PDB file of C-alpha atoms in Angstrom:
ATOM      1  CA  GLY B   1     102.193 120.748 107.749  1.00 60.00           C
ATOM      2  CA  ASP B   2     105.873 119.311 107.249  1.00 86.00           C
ATOM      3  CA  GLU B   3     104.714 115.784 106.977  1.00 95.00           C
ATOM      4  CA  ARG B   4     107.537 114.621 109.619  1.00 96.00           C
ATOM      5  CA  VAL B   5     106.974 112.223 111.890  1.00 97.00           C
ATOM      6  CA  TYR B   6     106.064 113.173 115.290  1.00 96.00           C
ATOM      7  CA  ALA B   7     105.499 111.398 118.563  1.00 96.00           C
ATOM      8  CA  ALA B   8     103.844 111.547 122.655  1.00 96.00           C
ATOM      9  CA  ALA B   9     103.771 109.122 125.309  1.00 96.00           C
ATOM     10  CA  THR B  10     102.588 108.601 128.366  1.00 95.00           C
ATOM     11  CA  THR B  11     103.536 108.109 132.230  1.00 94.00           C
ATOM     12  CA  GLU B  12     100.104 106.924 133.188  1.00 95.00           C
ATOM     13  CA  ASN B  13      97.073 104.235 132.627  1.00 97.00           C
ATOM     14  CA  ASP B  14      95.108 106.658 130.721  1.00 97.00           C
ATOM     15  CA  PHE B  15      94.539 105.729 127.281  1.00 96.00           C
ATOM     16  CA  PHE B  16      93.645 109.750 126.849  1.00 95.00           C
ATOM     17  CA  THR B  17      97.277 111.681 128.743  1.00 96.00           C
ATOM     18  CA  PHE B  18      99.598 111.447 125.861  1.00 95.00           C
ATOM     19  CA  GLU B  19     102.045 114.103 126.113  1.00 96.00           C
ATOM     20  CA  GLU B  20     104.448 115.503 123.809  1.00 96.00           C
ATOM     21  CA  VAL B  21     107.924 113.964 123.565  1.00 96.00           C
ATOM     22  CA  ASN B  22     111.658 115.113 121.838  1.00 96.00           C
ATOM     23  CA  ASP B  23     110.966 118.599 122.711  1.00 96.00           C
ATOM     24  CA  GLY B  24     108.780 118.573 119.839  1.00 94.00           C
ATOM     25  CA  GLN B  25     110.522 117.898 117.437  1.00 95.00           C
ATOM     26  CA  PRO B  26     110.256 114.777 114.194  1.00 96.00           C
ATOM     27  CA  VAL B  27     111.346 111.155 115.685  1.00 97.00           C
ATOM     28  CA  VAL B  28     113.239 110.420 112.958  1.00 96.00           C
ATOM     29  CA  SER B  29     115.377 111.968 109.262  1.00 92.00           C
ATOM     30  CA  ASN B  30     113.474 112.601 106.302  1.00 91.00           C
ATOM     31  CA  ALA B  31     116.186 113.810 104.097  1.00 92.00           C
ATOM     32  CA  ALA B  32     115.361 110.539 101.618  1.00 93.00           C
ATOM     33  CA  ASP B  33     112.982 110.237  98.721  1.00 96.00           C
ATOM     34  CA  THR B  34     109.811 112.284  98.976  1.00 96.00           C
ATOM     35  CA  THR B  35     111.391 113.948 102.237  1.00 95.00           C
ATOM     36  CA  GLY B  36     107.685 113.557 102.909  1.00 97.00           C
ATOM     37  CA  HIS B  37     106.567 110.980 105.749  1.00 97.00           C
ATOM     38  CA  ARG B  38     102.015 110.491 106.186  1.00 96.00           C
ATOM     39  CA  ASP B  39     100.462 108.009 108.208  1.00 96.00           C
ATOM     40  CA  PRO B  40     103.512 105.887 110.515  1.00 97.00           C
ATOM     41  CA  TYR B  41     101.750 103.648 112.080  1.00 98.00           C
ATOM     42  CA  ILE B  42     103.263 100.926 114.779  1.00 97.00           C
ATOM     43  CA  LEU B  43     103.121  97.535 115.501  1.00 97.00           C
ATOM     44  CA  ARG B  44     104.782  95.117 117.982  1.00 97.00           C
ATOM     45  CA  SER B  45     106.744  92.155 116.547  1.00 98.00           C
ATOM     46  CA  HIS B  46     105.661  89.005 116.376  1.00 97.00           C
ATOM     47  CA  ASP B  47     107.827  87.771 118.742  1.00 96.00           C
ATOM     48  CA  GLY B  48     107.949  90.424 121.242  1.00 96.00           C
ATOM     49  CA  ASP B  49     111.474  91.917 120.831  1.00 97.00           C
ATOM     50  CA  LYS B  50     110.503  94.744 118.830  1.00 98.00           C
ATOM     51  CA  TYR B  51     108.887  97.780 117.158  1.00 98.00           C
ATOM     52  CA  TYR B  52     108.435  98.077 113.274  1.00 98.00           C
ATOM     53  CA  MET B  53     106.982 101.338 112.068  1.00 98.00           C
ATOM     54  CA  ILE B  54     105.680 101.847 108.686  1.00 98.00           C
ATOM     55  CA  ALA B  55     105.241 105.521 107.019  1.00 98.00           C
ATOM     56  CA  THR B  56     104.307 106.913 103.845  1.00 98.00           C
ATOM     57  CA  ASP B  57     106.612 108.236 101.476  1.00 98.00           C
ATOM     58  CA  LEU B  58     104.313 111.609 100.356  1.00 97.00           C
ATOM     59  CA  CYS B  59     105.197 115.072 100.907  1.00 97.00           C
ATOM     60  CA  ILE B  60     102.186 117.577  99.471  1.00 95.00           C
ATOM     61  CA  GLY B  61     103.960 120.749 100.396  1.00 93.00           C
ATOM     62  CA  CYS B  62     106.769 120.155  98.447  1.00 92.00           C
ATOM     63  CA  GLY B  63     105.204 120.709  95.598  1.00 91.00           C
ATOM     64  CA  THR B  64     103.301 117.873  94.271  1.00 93.00           C
ATOM     65  CA  SER B  65      99.331 117.566  93.125  1.00 95.00           C
ATOM     66  CA  TRP B  66      97.310 115.233  95.028  1.00 94.00           C
ATOM     67  CA  GLY B  67      96.134 114.294  91.260  1.00 94.00           C
ATOM     68  CA  GLU B  68      99.789 113.268  90.612  1.00 95.00           C
ATOM     69  CA  ALA B  69     100.308 111.606  93.692  1.00 96.00           C
ATOM     70  CA  GLN B  70      97.912 109.293  93.399  1.00 95.00           C
ATOM     71  CA  SER B  71      98.683 108.693  89.352  1.00 95.00           C
ATOM     72  CA  ASN B  72     102.734 109.259  89.479  1.00 95.00           C
ATOM     73  CA  GLY B  73     104.097 108.992  93.225  1.00 97.00           C
ATOM     74  CA  SER B  74     106.284 106.534  94.923  1.00 98.00           C
ATOM     75  CA  LEU B  75     106.259 103.150  94.987  1.00 98.00           C
ATOM     76  CA  LYS B  76     108.557 102.852  98.698  1.00 98.00           C
ATOM     77  CA  VAL B  77     107.659 102.319 101.990  1.00 98.00           C
ATOM     78  CA  ASN B  78     109.562 103.645 104.634  1.00 98.00           C
ATOM     79  CA  PHE B  79     110.564 100.946 107.419  1.00 98.00           C
ATOM     80  CA  TRP B  80     111.802 101.459 110.572  1.00 98.00           C
ATOM     81  CA  GLU B  81     112.655  99.548 113.913  1.00 98.00           C
ATOM     82  CA  SER B  82     113.127  99.917 117.777  1.00 98.00           C
ATOM     83  CA  THR B  83     113.431  97.657 120.532  1.00 98.00           C
ATOM     84  CA  ASP B  84     111.892 101.402 123.046  1.00 96.00           C
ATOM     85  CA  MET B  85     109.851 103.231 120.308  1.00 95.00           C
ATOM     86  CA  VAL B  86     112.632 106.363 120.906  1.00 95.00           C
ATOM     87  CA  THR B  87     115.529 105.340 119.011  1.00 96.00           C
ATOM     88  CA  TRP B  88     114.372 104.144 115.590  1.00 97.00           C
ATOM     89  CA  GLU B  89     116.695 102.488 112.855  1.00 96.00           C
ATOM     90  CA  ARG B  90     116.173 101.636 109.182  1.00 97.00           C
ATOM     91  CA  THR B  91     115.790  98.137 108.509  1.00 97.00           C
ATOM     92  CA  ASN B  92     117.670  98.587 105.858  1.00 94.00           C
ATOM     93  CA  GLY B  93     120.110  98.747 107.439  1.00 88.00           C
ATOM     94  CA  ASP B  94     122.184 101.711 105.456  1.00 87.00           C
ATOM     95  CA  ASP B  95     119.723 104.591 106.560  1.00 83.00           C
ATOM     96  CA  ASN B  96     118.782 105.251 102.820  1.00 90.00           C
ATOM     97  CA  GLY B  97     115.348 105.950 102.414  1.00 95.00           C
ATOM     98  CA  GLY B  98     112.656 103.623 101.441  1.00 97.00           C
ATOM     99  CA  ILE B  99     111.769  99.949 100.173  1.00 98.00           C
ATOM    100  CA  THR B 100     110.178  99.925  96.510  1.00 98.00           C
ATOM    101  CA  VAL B 101     107.350  97.423  97.551  1.00 98.00           C
ATOM    102  CA  ASN B 102     104.793  98.393  94.732  1.00 98.00           C
ATOM    103  CA  GLN B 103     104.700  97.683  91.046  1.00 97.00           C
ATOM    104  CA  PRO B 104     105.809  99.720  87.919  1.00 97.00           C
ATOM    105  CA  GLU B 105     102.389 100.035  86.474  1.00 96.00           C
ATOM    106  CA  ALA B 106     101.092 101.624  90.331  1.00 97.00           C
ATOM    107  CA  GLY B 107     100.263 105.122  90.979  1.00 96.00           C
ATOM    108  CA  MET B 108     101.462 105.336  94.360  1.00 97.00           C
ATOM    109  CA  THR B 109     101.536 103.399  97.536  1.00 98.00           C
ATOM    110  CA  TRP B 110      99.677 104.969 100.257  1.00 98.00           C
ATOM    111  CA  ALA B 111      99.081 104.331 104.139  1.00 98.00           C
ATOM    112  CA  PRO B 112     100.938 101.056 104.593  1.00 98.00           C
ATOM    113  CA  GLU B 113     100.333  98.981 107.598  1.00 98.00           C
ATOM    114  CA  ALA B 114     101.335  96.022 108.592  1.00 98.00           C
ATOM    115  CA  TYR B 115      99.461  92.655 110.712  1.00 98.00           C
ATOM    116  CA  TRP B 116     100.620  88.989 111.616  1.00 98.00           C
ATOM    117  CA  ASP B 117      98.955  86.373 110.249  1.00 98.00           C
ATOM    118  CA  ASP B 118      99.690  83.175 112.155  1.00 95.00           C
ATOM    119  CA  ASP B 119      98.140  80.768 109.096  1.00 95.00           C
ATOM    120  CA  LEU B 120     101.402  82.193 106.569  1.00 97.00           C
ATOM    121  CA  GLN B 121     103.231  82.995 109.553  1.00 97.00           C
ATOM    122  CA  SER B 122     104.083  86.464 108.261  1.00 98.00           C
ATOM    123  CA  TYR B 123     103.472  89.814 108.221  1.00 98.00           C
ATOM    124  CA  VAL B 124     101.482  91.226 105.647  1.00 98.00           C
ATOM    125  CA  LEU B 125     101.837  94.595 104.531  1.00 98.00           C
ATOM    126  CA  PHE B 126      98.231  96.187 102.718  1.00 98.00           C
ATOM    127  CA  PHE B 127      98.828  99.867 100.938  1.00 98.00           C
ATOM    128  CA  ALA B 128      96.122 101.126  99.012  1.00 98.00           C
ATOM    129  CA  SER B 129      97.619 101.746  95.319  1.00 98.00           C
ATOM    130  CA  ARG B 130      95.832 102.818  91.504  1.00 97.00           C
ATOM    131  CA  LEU B 131      96.632 100.483  88.677  1.00 96.00           C
ATOM    132  CA  TYR B 132      97.663 101.418  85.289  1.00 95.00           C
ATOM    133  CA  ASP B 133      97.445  98.899  82.643  1.00 94.00           C
ATOM    134  CA  ASP B 134     101.130  99.997  81.955  1.00 94.00           C
ATOM    135  CA  VAL B 135     104.555 102.034  83.524  1.00 94.00           C
ATOM    136  CA  ASP B 136     103.362 105.013  82.272  1.00 93.00           C
ATOM    137  CA  HIS B 137     100.234 105.114  83.665  1.00 93.00           C
ATOM    138  CA  THR B 138      98.169 106.207  80.108  1.00 90.00           C
ATOM    139  CA  THR B 139      95.450 103.228  80.532  1.00 92.00           C
ATOM    140  CA  GLY B 140      93.662 101.539  83.155  1.00 87.00           C
ATOM    141  CA  THR B 141      90.174 102.427  85.779  1.00 76.00           C
ATOM    142  CA  GLY B 142      93.022 104.084  87.641  1.00 83.00           C
ATOM    143  CA  HIS B 143      91.019 104.171  91.401  1.00 94.00           C
ATOM    144  CA  ALA B 144      92.274 102.706  94.569  1.00 96.00           C
ATOM    145  CA  GLN B 145      92.568  99.447  95.813  1.00 97.00           C
ATOM    146  CA  MET B 146      93.949  97.581  98.832  1.00 98.00           C
ATOM    147  CA  PHE B 147      96.951  95.350  97.678  1.00 98.00           C
ATOM    148  CA  THR B 148      99.280  93.040  99.782  1.00 98.00           C
ATOM    149  CA  VAL B 149     102.465  92.305 100.134  1.00 98.00           C
ATOM    150  CA  ILE B 150     104.200  89.236 102.463  1.00 98.00           C
ATOM    151  CA  THR B 151     107.662  89.904 104.170  1.00 98.00           C
ATOM    152  CA  ARG B 152     108.542  88.258 107.775  1.00 97.00           C
ATOM    153  CA  ASP B 153     112.033  91.023 108.204  1.00 97.00           C
ATOM    154  CA  PHE B 154     110.182  94.292 106.681  1.00 98.00           C
ATOM    155  CA  LYS B 155     113.362  94.104 104.513  1.00 97.00           C
ATOM    156  CA  THR B 156     112.682  91.915 101.732  1.00 97.00           C
ATOM    157  CA  PHE B 157     108.564  91.616 100.734  1.00 98.00           C
ATOM    158  CA  SER B 158     107.214  89.310  98.181  1.00 98.00           C
ATOM    159  CA  SER B 159     106.805  90.079  94.364  1.00 97.00           C
ATOM    160  CA  PRO B 160     104.338  91.285  92.724  1.00 97.00           C
ATOM    161  CA  PRO B 161     101.935  93.036  94.714  1.00 98.00           C
ATOM    162  CA  ALA B 162      97.920  90.863  95.488  1.00 98.00           C
ATOM    163  CA  THR B 163      94.634  92.720  95.255  1.00 98.00           C
ATOM    164  CA  TRP B 164      92.951  92.817  98.150  1.00 98.00           C
ATOM    165  CA  GLN B 165      89.944  94.459  97.948  1.00 98.00           C
ATOM    166  CA  ASN B 166      88.582  95.305  94.277  1.00 97.00           C
ATOM    167  CA  THR B 167      85.067  96.332  93.907  1.00 96.00           C
ATOM    168  CA  GLY B 168      85.246  98.584  91.266  1.00 95.00           C
ATOM    169  CA  HIS B 169      85.519 101.678  93.315  1.00 96.00           C
ATOM    170  CA  PRO B 170      87.416 103.444  95.357  1.00 96.00           C
ATOM    171  CA  ARG B 171      88.659 102.213  99.006  1.00 97.00           C
ATOM    172  CA  ILE B 172      91.847 102.985 100.980  1.00 97.00           C
ATOM    173  CA  ASP B 173      93.068 103.402 104.845  1.00 97.00           C
ATOM    174  CA  SER B 174      92.325  99.763 106.027  1.00 98.00           C
ATOM    175  CA  THR B 175      93.610  98.831 109.387  1.00 98.00           C
ATOM    176  CA  VAL B 176      92.928  95.597 110.744  1.00 98.00           C
ATOM    177  CA  GLN B 177      92.763  93.863 114.397  1.00 97.00           C
ATOM    178  CA  LYS B 178      92.253  90.343 115.414  1.00 97.00           C
ATOM    179  CA  ILE B 179      89.994  89.212 118.047  1.00 96.00           C
ATOM    180  CA  GLY B 180      89.172  86.088 118.752  1.00 96.00           C
ATOM    181  CA  ASP B 181      89.096  84.324 115.447  1.00 97.00           C
ATOM    182  CA  TYR B 182      88.621  86.935 113.466  1.00 98.00           C
ATOM    183  CA  TYR B 183      89.740  89.703 111.873  1.00 98.00           C
ATOM    184  CA  TYR B 184      88.208  93.008 111.582  1.00 98.00           C
ATOM    185  CA  ARG B 185      89.341  95.625 108.988  1.00 98.00           C
ATOM    186  CA  PHE B 186      88.430  99.443 108.975  1.00 98.00           C
ATOM    187  CA  THR B 187      88.066 100.607 105.573  1.00 98.00           C
ATOM    188  CA  LYS B 188      87.282 104.095 104.382  1.00 96.00           C
ATOM    189  CA  ASN B 189      84.856 104.424 101.156  1.00 96.00           C
ATOM    190  CA  GLU B 190      86.595 106.852  99.032  1.00 95.00           C
ATOM    191  CA  ASP B 191      83.878 107.861  97.067  1.00 93.00           C
ATOM    192  CA  GLY B 192      81.967 110.875  97.109  1.00 89.00           C
ATOM    193  CA  GLY B 193      78.879 108.865  97.077  1.00 90.00           C
ATOM    194  CA  PRO B 194      77.165 105.903  98.288  1.00 90.00           C
ATOM    195  CA  ALA B 195      78.806 103.415  96.011  1.00 91.00           C
ATOM    196  CA  ASP B 196      79.141  99.218  96.419  1.00 93.00           C
ATOM    197  CA  GLY B 197      75.938  98.630  98.626  1.00 89.00           C
ATOM    198  CA  LEU B 198      77.997 101.816 101.390  1.00 93.00           C
ATOM    199  CA  GLU B 199      75.361 104.395 101.607  1.00 90.00           C
ATOM    200  CA  ARG B 200      77.559 106.899 102.608  1.00 90.00           C
ATOM    201  CA  GLY B 201      80.797 107.987 100.484  1.00 91.00           C
ATOM    202  CA  LYS B 202      84.720 109.487 102.444  1.00 92.00           C
ATOM    203  CA  ASP B 203      83.130 107.768 105.477  1.00 93.00           C
ATOM    204  CA  ILE B 204      84.371 104.499 107.442  1.00 95.00           C
ATOM    205  CA  PHE B 205      82.791 100.196 106.974  1.00 96.00           C
ATOM    206  CA  LEU B 206      83.988  97.628 108.844  1.00 98.00           C
ATOM    207  CA  GLU B 207      84.235  93.712 107.981  1.00 98.00           C
ATOM    208  CA  ARG B 208      85.195  90.757 109.201  1.00 98.00           C
ATOM    209  CA  SER B 209      87.005  87.278 108.038  1.00 98.00           C
ATOM    210  CA  LYS B 210      88.848  84.137 109.397  1.00 98.00           C
ATOM    211  CA  VAL B 211      91.208  84.592 106.172  1.00 98.00           C
ATOM    212  CA  LEU B 212      93.709  87.696 106.805  1.00 98.00           C
ATOM    213  CA  THR B 213      94.385  87.562 102.755  1.00 98.00           C
ATOM    214  CA  ALA B 214      90.994  86.639 101.825  1.00 98.00           C
ATOM    215  CA  PRO B 215      90.245  89.013  98.572  1.00 98.00           C
ATOM    216  CA  THR B 216      87.476  91.421  98.223  1.00 98.00           C
ATOM    217  CA  THR B 217      85.920  91.888  95.256  1.00 97.00           C
ATOM    218  CA  VAL B 218      81.978  93.525  96.847  1.00 97.00           C
ATOM    219  CA  SER B 219      80.727  94.244 100.186  1.00 97.00           C
ATOM    220  CA  ASP B 220      78.649  91.593 101.342  1.00 97.00           C
ATOM    221  CA  TRP B 221      76.806  91.180 104.250  1.00 97.00           C
ATOM    222  CA  ASP B 222      75.671  87.689 103.770  1.00 98.00           C
ATOM    223  CA  ALA B 223      79.528  86.823 102.995  1.00 98.00           C
ATOM    224  CA  ASP B 224      80.807  83.953 104.683  1.00 98.00           C
ATOM    225  CA  PRO B 225      83.595  85.019 107.567  1.00 98.00           C
ATOM    226  CA  ASP B 226      84.808  82.111 107.561  1.00 98.00           C
ATOM    227  CA  SER B 227      86.248  82.266 104.193  1.00 98.00           C
ATOM    228  CA  GLY B 228      85.781  85.829 102.390  1.00 98.00           C
ATOM    229  CA  TRP B 229      85.112  89.185 104.303  1.00 98.00           C
ATOM    230  CA  GLN B 230      81.489  90.001 106.043  1.00 98.00           C
ATOM    231  CA  LEU B 231      80.198  93.099 106.435  1.00 98.00           C
ATOM    232  CA  VAL B 232      79.339  94.204 109.795  1.00 97.00           C
ATOM    233  CA  ASP B 233      78.924  98.245 110.181  1.00 96.00           C
ATOM    234  CA  THR B 234      78.920 101.175 107.815  1.00 94.00           C
ATOM    235  CA  ALA B 235      78.537 104.434 108.006  1.00 91.00           C
ATOM    236  CA  MET B 236      80.725 104.300 111.191  1.00 91.00           C
ATOM    237  CA  THR B 237      82.328 108.012 111.893  1.00 87.00           C
ATOM    238  CA  ALA B 238      79.228 110.122 110.072  1.00 75.00           C
ATOM    239  CA  SER B 239      77.695 112.620 112.418  1.00 68.00           C
ATOM    240  CA  ALA B 240      75.366 115.655 112.316  1.00 55.00           C
ATOM    241  CA  THR B 241      77.872 117.759 110.631  1.00 58.00           C
ATOM    242  CA  GLY B 242      78.758 115.727 108.047  1.00 63.00           C
ATOM    243  CA  HIS B 243      82.353 115.763 108.829  1.00 66.00           C
ATOM    244  CA  ASP B 244      84.720 113.078 106.452  1.00 81.00           C
ATOM    245  CA  GLY B 245      86.446 110.310 108.318  1.00 89.00           C
ATOM    246  CA  GLU B 246      89.877 108.914 106.881  1.00 93.00           C
ATOM    247  CA  GLY B 247      92.977 106.660 108.658  1.00 95.00           C
ATOM    248  CA  PRO B 248      91.023 104.367 111.054  1.00 96.00           C
ATOM    249  CA  GLN B 249      93.025 103.193 113.969  1.00 96.00           C
ATOM    250  CA  ILE B 250      92.530 100.886 116.708  1.00 96.00           C
ATOM    251  CA  ALA B 251      93.787 100.336 120.606  1.00 95.00           C
ATOM    252  CA  LYS B 252      93.118  98.169 122.817  1.00 96.00           C
ATOM    253  CA  LEU B 253      92.815  99.410 126.204  1.00 97.00           C
ATOM    254  CA  ASN B 254      94.620  98.673 129.416  1.00 96.00           C
ATOM    255  CA  GLU B 255      93.159  96.268 131.699  1.00 96.00           C
ATOM    256  CA  GLY B 256      92.771  99.135 134.526  1.00 96.00           C
ATOM    257  CA  ASP B 257      93.024 101.641 131.879  1.00 97.00           C
ATOM    258  CA  PRO B 258      90.368 104.493 133.778  1.00 97.00           C
ATOM    259  CA  SER B 259      88.308 104.119 129.792  1.00 97.00           C
ATOM    260  CA  ASN B 260      88.144 100.546 129.646  1.00 98.00           C
ATOM    261  CA  THR B 261      85.092  98.506 130.429  1.00 97.00           C
ATOM    262  CA  ALA B 262      83.994  96.517 133.443  1.00 95.00           C
ATOM    263  CA  ASP B 263      85.536  93.460 131.955  1.00 95.00           C
ATOM    264  CA  ASP B 264      88.842  94.962 130.486  1.00 95.00           C
ATOM    265  CA  ASP B 265      88.389  94.481 126.571  1.00 96.00           C
ATOM    266  CA  GLY B 266      87.545  97.292 125.392  1.00 97.00           C
ATOM    267  CA  TYR B 267      88.806  99.093 122.440  1.00 97.00           C
ATOM    268  CA  VAL B 268      89.599 103.010 121.331  1.00 96.00           C
ATOM    269  CA  PHE B 269      88.469 103.719 117.289  1.00 95.00           C
ATOM    270  CA  LEU B 270      90.413 107.001 116.156  1.00 94.00           C
ATOM    271  CA  VAL B 271      89.291 108.796 112.948  1.00 94.00           C
ATOM    272  CA  ASP B 272      91.382 111.170 111.054  1.00 92.00           C
ATOM    273  CA  ASN B 273      88.051 113.855 111.267  1.00 87.00           C
ATOM    274  CA  TYR B 274      90.014 115.649 108.539  1.00 82.00           C
ATOM    275  CA  ALA B 275      87.136 117.982 107.184  1.00 77.00           C
ATOM    276  CA  ALA B 276      87.059 119.253 111.046  1.00 78.00           C
ATOM    277  CA  GLY B 277      90.758 119.125 111.277  1.00 76.00           C
ATOM    278  CA  GLY B 278      91.674 116.785 113.862  1.00 81.00           C
ATOM    279  CA  TYR B 279      91.337 113.324 115.283  1.00 85.00           C
ATOM    280  CA  ARG B 280      88.034 111.836 117.124  1.00 88.00           C
TER     281      ARG B 280
END
């Protein structure tokens, strides 16, 4: 409950055998900025020589309400790098907290992740944010949207962020996995109910495209995936108990993992089932 980053590891080729490491203590310091680290995401570098870890700069338990966190939250993102996923160092080189990637008119910078784009030969960093008309955040629609910035080193970033997903309805928590020629994007419909053709609020849906940075203005089953994002699946975590899902992740299983398919092309789909208090 202290909004810090912990780690677990497995010594077996079995995705479901993780155990806590570091004696159950946090693996990175959180003395800077809001002092909270949430939504950790790890990716291997494109060259394969290191790993990057990315996390939201947010501490709800430090006296910030969810409303304030969305309207006047941090414009920073936390970045670390490691060669062994054990020892992590800030990419900014001075261990002085996160790096500002968002614009002054933005209300928050949530659930940041990144994915390598072969066409751009860069990493695309994406995150959820509310955008207002002015730096005082007094006017504007204020619904959550997804934005992107570009980086090659997780030290410097393009500016200002580009709008990636704005359908007029709140979207958050996108994660991406490229399979073959297509990028597959899992995102949460943050609306409380059906919106923009998505029949269930507070749930995960899936889209695909050949262009990672293509902008989305509507959820569309008939969109051309060669140039835009085509809706593929919806209401992915709905259950008989009605529990909501957010923070989706995809992990490709190793060859030989007992949970893998016969063709070793299986993935695990993880979702934060927050209403029930855990991951599924």
